[in-house]
Amino acid sequence: MTVLWWVSVVSLLAWVWLAVCHGGFWRTDQRLPRDGGEPASWPSVVVLVPARDEAGVLPVSLPSLLAQEYPGRARVVLVDDHSTDGTGGLARELAERTGGLELAVTTPPPLPEGWTGKLWALRHGVGQAGDAEWLLLTDADIAHRPGSLRALVAAGEGHRLDLVSQMARLRVAGGWERLIVPAFVYFFAQLYPFRRANRPGSRTAAAAGGCSLVRRAALERAGGVAAIRGAVIDDVSLARAVKRTGGRTWLGLADLVDSVRPYPALGPLWRMVSRSAYAQLRYSPLLLAGTVAGLTLVYLVPPVAAVAGAAAGAWWTAGAGLAGWAVMAGTYAPMLRYYGQPAAAAPLLPFTALLYLLMTVDSAVQHWRGRGAAWKGRTYPRPQRAEQPGGAAD
């Protein structure tokens, strides 16, 4: 028990440091700023929706975009990325029935080497956006409640931001969704503390790809979509590119933006995480080993020490493990409340972390087998310069 005692103490100290010194990552108070007022003249906006085989979710998401009431000039461009399920035709039908904002449906040329499908579609969409001052990059499975577009632009203009991004509220209807989805956002915030990312001058930069409003001039200054053309984790790469070239970015949790994509079983959730987990580690075996060791120390040691220490009568070990487990659960409870889940579920976080550890290892295994980051019928090899800024503006 001596070794377990020391390891449990290190784990407890790590949790104290994370809770106190790691940018308040566990707080859920970073919400869209509304204290900047509204602009005297509303800038033009084009909403870009890359879509590939999204007929299943478009009837819920697209009408919510078309129904946005915006005081300025705004329209929607849906980039049908060579879908096989009638996505483009369905989008046109929905626009005819819904009315509201003007919708254009366009298809990009065939995907060239070195680009991910979503970014190639976005590049094509940017080319169709004309002289719009702002571009709202949003996914086909994201629904926007009334007032979302207006609030995003008001925040960007009122606070002189170049990128305004919201982490859409993901669906938590089923048992696996309740177990995994809140933890997904919690872990993301631990990697990229929102408060730190929102601080001008901070090296931390992050965004959420489901809802990112970017100033056209800032995107061009960062090198356009071409600057991140091979990035699997395109949202973080975009924020880094904008911030690296002097732009101001903001990221927070959404109140008016929701993901409508269902994840009814563990399999789809597993694929959602594993498709990009190894890319997040820059395809490095050393970072993978460090991540596995870190997850084990921080998330798995506390419950093991608490249970094993109590069983062996090693009460100091059990106490250290229980204390670390309690701090862990305490930092997770606010995210559970944001998702409308009982705080009593917070002690289950170690089990969820174990699943994420296995998903990360599986992501690396799939990459080593040559399958790369697979999504929507495409497999992307390791990018050579995925997150390097540069190239011509789109």
PDB file of N, CA and C in Angstrom, residues 28 34 66 93 116 119 182 200 204 220 224 281 303 319 354 367-368:
ATOM      1  N   THR A  28     -18.859  26.911 -15.713  1.00  0.00           N
ATOM      2  CA  THR A  28     -19.726  26.936 -16.895  1.00  0.00           C
ATOM      3  C   THR A  28     -20.332  28.321 -17.107  1.00  0.00           C
ATOM      4  N   ARG A  34     -23.451  39.740 -23.696  1.00  0.00           N
ATOM      5  CA  ARG A  34     -24.592  40.526 -24.186  1.00  0.00           C
ATOM      6  C   ARG A  34     -24.560  41.957 -23.676  1.00  0.00           C
ATOM      7  N   LEU A  66     -32.942  29.173 -41.415  1.00  0.00           N
ATOM      8  CA  LEU A  66     -33.696  29.993 -42.361  1.00  0.00           C
ATOM      9  C   LEU A  66     -34.672  30.923 -41.651  1.00  0.00           C
ATOM     10  N   GLU A  93     -36.106  21.880 -50.870  1.00  0.00           N
ATOM     11  CA  GLU A  93     -37.512  21.681 -50.492  1.00  0.00           C
ATOM     12  C   GLU A  93     -37.815  22.360 -49.157  1.00  0.00           C
ATOM     13  N   THR A 116      -9.156  18.131 -46.007  1.00  0.00           N
ATOM     14  CA  THR A 116     -10.253  17.358 -45.438  1.00  0.00           C
ATOM     15  C   THR A 116     -11.537  17.800 -46.121  1.00  0.00           C
ATOM     16  N   LEU A 119     -13.330  21.062 -44.763  1.00  0.00           N
ATOM     17  CA  LEU A 119     -12.637  22.315 -45.045  1.00  0.00           C
ATOM     18  C   LEU A 119     -12.663  22.649 -46.529  1.00  0.00           C
ATOM     19  N   PRO A 182     -21.660  14.925 -21.525  1.00  0.00           N
ATOM     20  CA  PRO A 182     -21.169  15.991 -20.645  1.00  0.00           C
ATOM     21  C   PRO A 182     -19.665  15.889 -20.394  1.00  0.00           C
ATOM     22  N   PRO A 200      -7.094  37.946 -24.197  1.00  0.00           N
ATOM     23  CA  PRO A 200      -6.171  38.447 -25.232  1.00  0.00           C
ATOM     24  C   PRO A 200      -4.725  38.257 -24.796  1.00  0.00           C
ATOM     25  N   THR A 204      -3.390  30.043 -25.324  1.00  0.00           N
ATOM     26  CA  THR A 204      -4.468  29.076 -25.505  1.00  0.00           C
ATOM     27  C   THR A 204      -5.476  29.624 -26.505  1.00  0.00           C
ATOM     28  N   GLU A 220      -9.190  36.129 -43.788  1.00  0.00           N
ATOM     29  CA  GLU A 220      -8.251  36.388 -44.877  1.00  0.00           C
ATOM     30  C   GLU A 220      -6.850  36.686 -44.329  1.00  0.00           C
ATOM     31  N   GLY A 224      -6.928  32.377 -44.818  1.00  0.00           N
ATOM     32  CA  GLY A 224      -8.099  31.699 -45.355  1.00  0.00           C
ATOM     33  C   GLY A 224      -8.206  30.270 -44.890  1.00  0.00           C
ATOM     34  N   LEU A 281      -3.359  14.542 -30.372  1.00  0.00           N
ATOM     35  CA  LEU A 281      -2.042  14.279 -29.796  1.00  0.00           C
ATOM     36  C   LEU A 281      -0.934  14.419 -30.831  1.00  0.00           C
ATOM     37  N   PRO A 303     -10.322   6.417  -7.352  1.00  0.00           N
ATOM     38  CA  PRO A 303     -11.259   5.383  -6.909  1.00  0.00           C
ATOM     39  C   PRO A 303     -10.582   4.072  -6.557  1.00  0.00           C
ATOM     40  N   GLY A 319      -8.256   7.506   2.355  1.00  0.00           N
ATOM     41  CA  GLY A 319      -8.635   8.908   2.517  1.00  0.00           C
ATOM     42  C   GLY A 319      -8.112   9.784   1.407  1.00  0.00           C
ATOM     43  N   LEU A 354     -12.187   6.169 -18.227  1.00  0.00           N
ATOM     44  CA  LEU A 354     -11.617   4.913 -18.720  1.00  0.00           C
ATOM     45  C   LEU A 354     -12.062   4.653 -20.159  1.00  0.00           C
ATOM     46  N   HIS A 367      -5.048   4.563 -36.650  1.00  0.00           N
ATOM     47  CA  HIS A 367      -4.081   5.322 -37.448  1.00  0.00           C
ATOM     48  C   HIS A 367      -2.910   4.436 -37.860  1.00  0.00           C
ATOM     49  N   TRP A 368      -2.400   3.643 -36.923  1.00  0.00           N
ATOM     50  CA  TRP A 368      -1.266   2.767 -37.230  1.00  0.00           C
ATOM     51  C   TRP A 368      -1.649   1.703 -38.259  1.00  0.00           C
TER      52      TRP A 368
END
